[in-house]
mmCIF file of C-alpha atoms in Angstrom:
data_model
loop_
_atom_site.group_PDB
_atom_site.id
_atom_site.type_symbol
_atom_site.label_atom_id
_atom_site.label_comp_id
_atom_site.label_asym_id
_atom_site.label_seq_id
_atom_site.Cartn_x
_atom_site.Cartn_y
_atom_site.Cartn_z
ATOM 1 C CA MET A 1 0.047 -0.191 -0.060
ATOM 2 C CA SER A 2 2.579 2.448 0.859
ATOM 3 C CA THR A 3 4.659 1.271 -2.078
ATOM 4 C CA GLN A 4 1.702 2.182 -4.454
ATOM 5 C CA GLN A 5 1.483 5.471 -2.605
ATOM 6 C CA GLN A 6 5.180 6.362 -3.367
ATOM 7 C CA LYS A 7 5.021 5.562 -7.110
ATOM 8 C CA PRO A 8 3.468 8.818 -8.047
ATOM 9 C CA GLU A 9 5.478 10.943 -6.054
ATOM 10 C CA THR A 10 8.943 9.629 -7.742
ATOM 11 C CA GLN A 11 7.219 10.199 -11.202
ATOM 12 C CA GLU A 12 8.743 13.324 -13.000
ATOM 13 C CA SER A 13 6.265 15.468 -15.088
ATOM 14 C CA PRO A 14 7.144 18.367 -17.465
ATOM 15 C CA GLU A 15 4.942 20.575 -15.256
ATOM 16 C CA ASP A 16 6.930 19.473 -12.111
ATOM 17 C CA PRO A 17 8.398 22.610 -10.436
ATOM 18 C CA GLU A 18 11.331 20.732 -9.544
ATOM 19 C CA MET A 19 12.245 20.303 -13.237
ATOM 20 C CA LYS A 20 12.624 24.064 -13.723
ATOM 21 C CA GLY A 21 15.466 24.121 -11.341
ATOM 22 C CA ALA A 22 17.329 21.775 -13.811
ATOM 23 C CA GLU A 23 17.331 24.407 -16.701
ATOM 24 C CA SER A 24 20.497 25.996 -17.614
ATOM 25 C CA PRO A 25 21.652 29.525 -16.180
ATOM 26 C CA GLN A 26 21.198 30.709 -19.917
ATOM 27 C CA GLN A 27 17.566 29.472 -20.199
ATOM 28 C CA GLU A 28 16.706 31.238 -16.979
ATOM 29 C CA ARG A 29 17.996 34.604 -17.916
ATOM 30 C CA LEU A 30 16.143 34.043 -21.540
ATOM 31 C CA LYS A 31 12.810 33.541 -19.729
ATOM 32 C CA GLU A 32 13.670 36.522 -17.515
ATOM 33 C CA LYS A 33 14.065 38.724 -20.461
ATOM 34 C CA GLU A 34 11.079 37.638 -22.168
ATOM 35 C CA SER A 35 9.086 38.084 -18.935
ATOM 36 C CA SER A 36 10.441 41.821 -18.706
ATOM 37 C CA MET A 37 9.662 42.314 -22.517
ATOM 38 C CA VAL A 38 5.928 41.513 -21.727
ATOM 39 C CA ASP A 39 5.908 43.934 -18.842
ATOM 40 C CA GLU A 40 7.211 46.662 -20.950
ATOM 41 C CA GLN A 41 4.814 45.904 -23.857
ATOM 42 C CA SER A 42 1.925 45.937 -21.242
ATOM 43 C CA THR A 43 3.159 49.505 -20.189
ATOM 44 C CA ALA A 44 3.533 50.749 -23.391
ATOM 45 C CA ASP A 45 -0.074 49.679 -24.389
ATOM 46 C CA PRO A 46 -1.739 53.289 -23.027
ATOM 47 C CA ASP A 47 0.862 55.002 -25.293
ATOM 48 C CA ALA A 48 -0.146 53.108 -28.307
ATOM 49 C CA ASP A 49 -3.837 54.310 -27.691
ATOM 50 C CA GLU A 50 -2.859 57.914 -27.318
ATOM 51 C CA GLU A 51 -4.306 60.539 -29.497
ATOM 52 C CA THR A 52 -1.939 61.733 -32.087
ATOM 53 C CA VAL A 53 -2.228 64.332 -34.838
ATOM 54 C CA LEU A 54 -0.234 64.096 -38.339
ATOM 55 C CA ILE A 55 1.821 67.154 -39.339
ATOM 56 C CA LYS A 56 3.126 67.380 -42.939
ATOM 57 C CA VAL A 57 6.269 69.613 -42.583
ATOM 58 C CA PHE A 58 7.829 71.301 -45.646
ATOM 59 C CA ARG A 59 11.616 70.053 -46.126
ATOM 60 C CA TYR A 60 14.300 71.727 -47.932
ATOM 61 C CA ASP A 61 17.960 72.041 -47.351
ATOM 62 C CA PRO A 62 20.270 73.266 -50.283
ATOM 63 C CA GLU A 63 23.491 72.094 -48.553
ATOM 64 C CA VAL A 64 22.628 68.552 -48.695
ATOM 65 C CA ALA A 65 22.269 66.624 -51.989
ATOM 66 C CA ASP A 66 19.581 64.266 -50.987
ATOM 67 C CA LYS A 67 17.308 67.205 -49.548
ATOM 68 C CA GLN A 68 17.763 69.755 -52.331
ATOM 69 C CA GLU A 69 14.390 68.538 -53.758
ATOM 70 C CA PRO A 70 11.495 70.361 -51.647
ATOM 71 C CA ARG A 71 9.231 67.602 -49.993
ATOM 72 C CA PHE A 72 7.068 67.015 -47.048
ATOM 73 C CA ASP A 73 7.804 64.801 -44.128
ATOM 74 C CA ASP A 74 5.161 63.262 -41.878
ATOM 75 C CA PHE A 75 5.376 63.251 -38.255
ATOM 76 C CA HIS A 76 2.727 61.841 -35.753
ATOM 77 C CA VAL A 77 2.980 63.708 -32.642
ATOM 78 C CA PRO A 78 0.976 63.211 -29.483
ATOM 79 C CA PHE A 79 -2.026 65.375 -29.053
ATOM 80 C CA LYS A 80 -2.571 67.558 -25.907
ATOM 81 C CA LYS A 81 -5.052 70.004 -24.831
ATOM 82 C CA GLY A 82 -3.355 73.535 -25.510
ATOM 83 C CA MET A 83 -1.072 72.291 -27.963
ATOM 84 C CA THR A 84 0.156 74.805 -30.640
ATOM 85 C CA VAL A 85 1.744 74.342 -34.098
ATOM 86 C CA LEU A 86 5.029 75.454 -32.791
ATOM 87 C CA ASP A 87 4.858 72.641 -29.768
ATOM 88 C CA ALA A 88 4.159 70.276 -32.717
ATOM 89 C CA VAL A 89 7.183 71.083 -34.519
ATOM 90 C CA MET A 90 9.261 71.249 -31.475
ATOM 91 C CA TYR A 91 8.337 67.777 -30.677
ATOM 92 C CA ALA A 92 9.025 66.499 -34.185
ATOM 93 C CA ARG A 93 12.432 68.099 -34.024
ATOM 94 C CA ASP A 94 13.308 67.019 -30.548
ATOM 95 C CA THR A 95 11.870 63.311 -30.968
ATOM 96 C CA TYR A 96 12.239 62.384 -34.693
ATOM 97 C CA ASP A 97 14.720 64.565 -36.688
ATOM 98 C CA SER A 98 16.925 67.166 -34.894
ATOM 99 C CA SER A 99 17.785 68.508 -38.569
ATOM 100 C CA LEU A 100 14.501 70.055 -38.846
ATOM 101 C CA THR A 101 14.858 73.817 -38.756
ATOM 102 C CA PHE A 102 12.534 76.757 -37.880
ATOM 103 C CA ARG A 103 12.705 80.039 -35.838
ATOM 104 C CA HIS A 104 11.214 80.378 -32.562
ATOM 105 C CA SER A 105 12.014 82.369 -29.514
ATOM 106 C CA CYS A 106 9.371 83.889 -26.902
ATOM 107 C CA ARG A 107 6.830 81.441 -27.658
ATOM 108 C CA GLN A 108 4.363 84.120 -26.443
ATOM 109 C CA ALA A 109 3.311 85.999 -29.872
ATOM 110 C CA VAL A 110 5.794 88.900 -29.011
ATOM 111 C CA CYS A 111 8.991 88.178 -30.806
ATOM 112 C CA GLY A 112 7.315 87.215 -34.416
ATOM 113 C CA SER A 113 10.301 84.799 -35.385
ATOM 114 C CA ASP A 114 7.488 81.851 -35.932
ATOM 115 C CA ALA A 115 5.256 83.091 -38.709
ATOM 116 C CA PHE A 116 4.442 79.895 -40.884
ATOM 117 C CA PHE A 117 2.064 79.091 -43.858
ATOM 118 C CA VAL A 118 -0.318 76.631 -41.965
ATOM 119 C CA ASN A 119 -2.880 74.951 -43.800
ATOM 120 C CA GLY A 120 -2.999 77.553 -46.447
ATOM 121 C CA LYS A 121 -2.845 80.579 -44.378
ATOM 122 C CA GLN A 122 -0.159 82.707 -42.670
ATOM 123 C CA ARG A 123 -0.351 81.990 -39.103
ATOM 124 C CA LEU A 124 1.906 82.528 -35.852
ATOM 125 C CA GLY A 125 3.058 79.090 -34.812
ATOM 126 C CA CYS A 126 3.034 79.808 -31.320
ATOM 127 C CA LYS A 127 -0.558 81.273 -31.332
ATOM 128 C CA THR A 128 -2.154 78.885 -33.500
ATOM 129 C CA GLN A 129 -3.964 75.808 -31.704
ATOM 130 C CA ILE A 130 -3.729 72.606 -33.236
ATOM 131 C CA SER A 131 -7.389 71.737 -32.048
ATOM 132 C CA GLU A 132 -8.492 74.402 -34.441
ATOM 133 C CA LEU A 133 -7.059 73.132 -37.515
ATOM 134 C CA GLU A 134 -8.225 70.404 -39.928
ATOM 135 C CA HIS A 135 -6.162 67.311 -40.037
ATOM 136 C CA PRO A 136 -3.474 66.564 -41.221
ATOM 137 C CA VAL A 137 -1.835 69.825 -40.603
ATOM 138 C CA ARG A 138 0.273 71.051 -43.509
ATOM 139 C CA ILE A 139 3.152 73.346 -42.140
ATOM 140 C CA GLU A 140 5.169 75.437 -44.940
ATOM 141 C CA PRO A 141 7.473 78.506 -45.152
ATOM 142 C CA LEU A 142 5.969 81.810 -45.594
ATOM 143 C CA PRO A 143 5.258 82.288 -49.480
ATOM 144 C CA HIS A 144 6.785 84.899 -51.591
ATOM 145 C CA GLN A 145 10.143 84.777 -49.904
ATOM 146 C CA GLU A 146 13.258 82.832 -50.422
ATOM 147 C CA VAL A 147 13.564 79.637 -48.343
ATOM 148 C CA VAL A 148 16.912 79.361 -46.685
ATOM 149 C CA LYS A 149 16.083 75.788 -44.811
ATOM 150 C CA ASP A 150 13.107 74.008 -43.952
ATOM 151 C CA LEU A 151 10.653 76.648 -42.630
ATOM 152 C CA VAL A 152 13.162 79.580 -42.538
ATOM 153 C CA VAL A 153 12.845 82.164 -44.924
ATOM 154 C CA ASP A 154 15.136 85.083 -45.737
ATOM 155 C CA MET A 155 13.727 88.138 -44.016
ATOM 156 C CA ASP A 156 16.475 90.705 -45.343
ATOM 157 C CA HIS A 157 13.955 92.412 -47.946
ATOM 158 C CA PHE A 158 11.358 92.525 -45.395
ATOM 159 C CA TYR A 159 13.732 94.384 -42.868
ATOM 160 C CA ASP A 160 14.989 96.688 -45.485
ATOM 161 C CA GLN A 161 11.442 97.878 -46.515
ATOM 162 C CA MET A 162 10.663 98.205 -42.704
ATOM 163 C CA HIS A 163 13.662 100.767 -42.291
ATOM 164 C CA THR A 164 12.857 102.418 -45.601
ATOM 165 C CA VAL A 165 10.212 104.358 -43.636
ATOM 166 C CA GLU A 166 12.718 105.502 -41.003
ATOM 167 C CA PRO A 167 10.517 103.975 -38.003
ATOM 168 C CA TYR A 168 11.805 106.154 -35.092
ATOM 169 C CA PHE A 169 11.150 109.527 -33.693
ATOM 170 C CA GLN A 170 13.055 112.336 -35.399
ATOM 171 C CA SER A 171 13.582 116.076 -34.557
ATOM 172 C CA GLU A 172 15.493 118.687 -36.333
ATOM 173 C CA ASP A 173 15.853 120.870 -33.184
ATOM 174 C CA THR A 174 17.069 118.769 -30.474
ATOM 175 C CA PRO A 175 17.404 121.001 -27.257
ATOM 176 C CA ASP A 176 20.197 120.887 -25.009
ATOM 177 C CA ALA A 177 20.269 117.899 -22.347
ATOM 178 C CA SER A 178 19.637 120.568 -19.539
ATOM 179 C CA ASP A 179 16.404 121.583 -21.394
ATOM 180 C CA LEU A 180 14.949 118.145 -22.214
ATOM 181 C CA GLU A 181 11.402 117.704 -21.139
ATOM 182 C CA GLU A 182 8.956 114.724 -21.273
ATOM 183 C CA GLN A 183 7.358 114.410 -24.396
ATOM 184 C CA ARG A 184 3.741 113.824 -23.462
ATOM 185 C CA GLN A 185 1.069 112.226 -25.660
ATOM 186 C CA THR A 186 -2.871 112.925 -25.222
ATOM 187 C CA ARG A 187 -5.044 109.931 -24.417
ATOM 188 C CA GLU A 188 -6.917 110.232 -27.463
ATOM 189 C CA ASN A 189 -3.814 110.222 -29.690
ATOM 190 C CA ARG A 190 -2.532 107.187 -27.803
ATOM 191 C CA GLU A 191 -5.710 105.385 -28.947
ATOM 192 C CA LYS A 192 -5.428 106.627 -32.197
ATOM 193 C CA VAL A 193 -1.962 104.899 -32.641
ATOM 194 C CA LYS A 194 -2.084 101.951 -30.222
ATOM 195 C CA MET A 195 -3.147 99.167 -32.574
ATOM 196 C CA SER A 196 -0.241 100.353 -35.025
ATOM 197 C CA THR A 197 2.247 99.904 -32.133
ATOM 198 C CA ARG A 198 1.393 96.075 -31.779
ATOM 199 C CA CYS A 199 3.378 95.121 -34.852
ATOM 200 C CA ILE A 200 5.943 92.162 -34.007
ATOM 201 C CA TRP A 201 7.711 92.377 -37.415
ATOM 202 C CA CYS A 202 6.487 88.737 -38.234
ATOM 203 C CA GLY A 203 6.248 89.176 -41.982
ATOM 204 C CA ALA A 204 2.719 87.493 -42.323
ATOM 205 C CA CYS A 205 0.983 90.452 -43.836
ATOM 206 C CA MET A 206 3.988 90.996 -46.483
ATOM 207 C CA SER A 207 3.677 87.294 -47.286
ATOM 208 C CA SER A 208 0.168 87.283 -47.952
ATOM 209 C CA CYS A 209 0.037 90.504 -50.074
ATOM 210 C CA ASN A 210 -0.017 89.793 -53.812
ATOM 211 C CA ILE A 211 1.083 93.162 -54.694
ATOM 212 C CA ALA A 212 4.469 92.730 -52.685
ATOM 213 C CA ALA A 213 4.708 89.215 -54.060
ATOM 214 C CA GLY A 214 4.873 90.780 -57.588
ATOM 215 C CA ASP A 215 6.674 93.886 -56.844
ATOM 216 C CA ASN A 216 9.758 94.131 -54.785
ATOM 217 C CA ASP A 217 9.708 97.979 -54.746
ATOM 218 C CA TYR A 218 6.478 98.107 -52.787
ATOM 219 C CA LEU A 219 6.906 98.933 -49.335
ATOM 220 C CA GLY A 220 4.339 96.729 -48.136
ATOM 221 C CA PRO A 221 1.772 96.599 -45.185
ATOM 222 C CA ALA A 222 3.974 96.329 -42.386
ATOM 223 C CA ALA A 223 6.188 99.197 -43.215
ATOM 224 C CA ILE A 224 3.392 101.380 -44.207
ATOM 225 C CA ASN A 225 1.868 100.618 -40.888
ATOM 226 C CA LYS A 226 5.228 101.399 -39.113
ATOM 227 C CA ALA A 227 4.980 104.737 -40.717
ATOM 228 C CA TYR A 228 1.437 105.250 -39.596
ATOM 229 C CA ARG A 229 2.391 104.795 -36.363
ATOM 230 C CA PHE A 230 4.875 107.825 -36.089
ATOM 231 C CA ALA A 231 2.935 110.099 -38.760
ATOM 232 C CA MET A 232 -0.042 110.177 -36.745
ATOM 233 C CA ASP A 233 1.655 110.591 -33.440
ATOM 234 C CA ASP A 234 1.025 114.161 -32.538
ATOM 235 C CA ARG A 235 4.447 114.472 -30.603
ATOM 236 C CA GLU A 236 6.106 114.325 -33.956
ATOM 237 C CA GLU A 237 7.085 117.590 -35.514
ATOM 238 C CA ASP A 238 5.195 118.715 -38.700
ATOM 239 C CA ASP A 239 8.416 119.114 -40.957
ATOM 240 C CA ILE A 240 9.253 115.247 -39.958
ATOM 241 C CA LYS A 241 5.592 114.067 -40.766
ATOM 242 C CA GLU A 242 5.468 115.964 -44.068
ATOM 243 C CA HIS A 243 8.774 114.012 -44.947
ATOM 244 C CA ARG A 244 7.271 110.474 -43.999
ATOM 245 C CA LEU A 245 4.433 111.316 -46.199
ATOM 246 C CA ARG A 246 6.555 112.192 -48.888
ATOM 247 C CA ILE A 247 8.172 108.912 -48.668
ATOM 248 C CA LEU A 248 4.563 107.018 -48.453
ATOM 249 C CA GLU A 249 3.178 109.016 -51.343
ATOM 250 C CA GLN A 250 5.590 107.740 -53.811
ATOM 251 C CA GLU A 251 4.488 105.161 -56.733
ATOM 252 C CA GLN A 252 5.659 102.342 -54.617
ATOM 253 C CA GLY A 253 4.062 103.695 -51.301
ATOM 254 C CA VAL A 254 0.329 103.681 -50.158
ATOM 255 C CA TRP A 255 -0.948 103.996 -53.864
ATOM 256 C CA ARG A 256 0.242 100.500 -54.694
ATOM 257 C CA CYS A 257 -2.179 99.056 -52.356
ATOM 258 C CA GLN A 258 -5.264 97.664 -53.829
ATOM 259 C CA THR A 259 -7.278 97.399 -50.622
ATOM 260 C CA GLN A 260 -7.624 93.477 -50.790
ATOM 261 C CA PHE A 261 -7.707 92.961 -46.945
ATOM 262 C CA SER A 262 -5.523 90.084 -46.986
ATOM 263 C CA CYS A 263 -2.838 91.656 -44.801
ATOM 264 C CA THR A 264 -5.709 92.595 -42.300
ATOM 265 C CA GLU A 265 -6.932 89.024 -42.322
ATOM 266 C CA VAL A 266 -3.621 87.252 -41.247
ATOM 267 C CA CYS A 267 -2.178 89.702 -38.848
ATOM 268 C CA PRO A 268 -1.653 87.860 -35.670
ATOM 269 C CA LYS A 269 -2.178 90.941 -33.669
ATOM 270 C CA ASP A 270 -5.445 91.894 -35.287
ATOM 271 C CA ILE A 271 -3.843 95.353 -36.523
ATOM 272 C CA PRO A 272 -6.357 96.953 -38.970
ATOM 273 C CA LEU A 273 -3.482 97.401 -41.751
ATOM 274 C CA THR A 274 -5.731 98.151 -44.680
ATOM 275 C CA GLU A 275 -7.530 100.929 -42.672
ATOM 276 C CA HIS A 276 -4.302 102.621 -41.847
ATOM 277 C CA ILE A 277 -2.947 102.589 -45.306
ATOM 278 C CA GLN A 278 -6.372 104.300 -46.451
ATOM 279 C CA GLU A 279 -5.867 106.731 -43.984
ATOM 280 C CA LEU A 280 -2.264 107.724 -45.062
ATOM 281 C CA LYS A 281 -3.758 108.110 -48.523
ATOM 282 C CA ARG A 282 -6.223 110.594 -47.212
ATOM 283 C CA GLU A 283 -3.455 112.504 -45.343
ATOM 284 C CA ALA A 284 -1.396 112.556 -48.504
ATOM 285 C CA VAL A 285 -4.163 114.076 -50.453
ATOM 286 C CA LYS A 286 -4.932 116.802 -47.959
ATOM 287 C CA LYS A 287 -1.318 117.682 -47.946
ATOM 288 C CA ASN A 288 -1.148 118.179 -51.732
ATOM 289 C CA LEU A 289 -4.480 119.978 -51.774
ATOM 290 C CA LYS A 290 -3.282 122.429 -48.862
ATOM 291 C CA PHE A 291 -2.841 125.868 -50.706
ATOM 292 C CA TRP A 292 -2.840 128.166 -47.280
#
């Protein structure tokens, strides 16, 4: 009786726990590795289900032979509430391709360095919400400007036009330092020029202007708005104001504007650019009609 009971105990089965002890150390390490891989896979499952957004980014690099032909690269970026276009391209650069090139700085819609052509419209990357755009999100450099690399365009011509209007206060009769006084501005006049002071030199309006696209000599809406900011400031001397108007009333000045409102529509700071240009036209006419 006791012998029959001992037989099952002495039989070895593949499922017997004692058999595992007979495995080689290499097999044990392999099983531990497979087990850890399963654990990692189960941890990664929620990320696999995470909502993503597809962005199609314009790529071009004249210094690399394989990248001289313009193309679009696709990036799947994890979507988060409040994500901007700039956040998305920064994630793509930091995670997938460190060679992706674009300008950015303050990320607060102040520096004006990250103006892109997003879904067919000039927009500021740090101000544009991904949630408000149709997917996939197509991101390109500003049109009508030479592309340096990827999303970076050459801004030299834009800056030249801005400086043409002499965007700073001038005075022909500067008093001695001992006689300097504060130049006060009325509240009403401040309200008049307030919107024009918001320009951040992003170039979005210039890029959207069809006239500027075909005429490099046209001052453009940004430069004219900057001239408006000083010409309409009552602290500026009459002689200097007339000097500015002479610059603006030239053939490539305010009269080249065809009132298409495209600059006003794309301005990220909501400046009424077209309205300012039309007001400067009226000022130029009044100056020429003045006979007293």
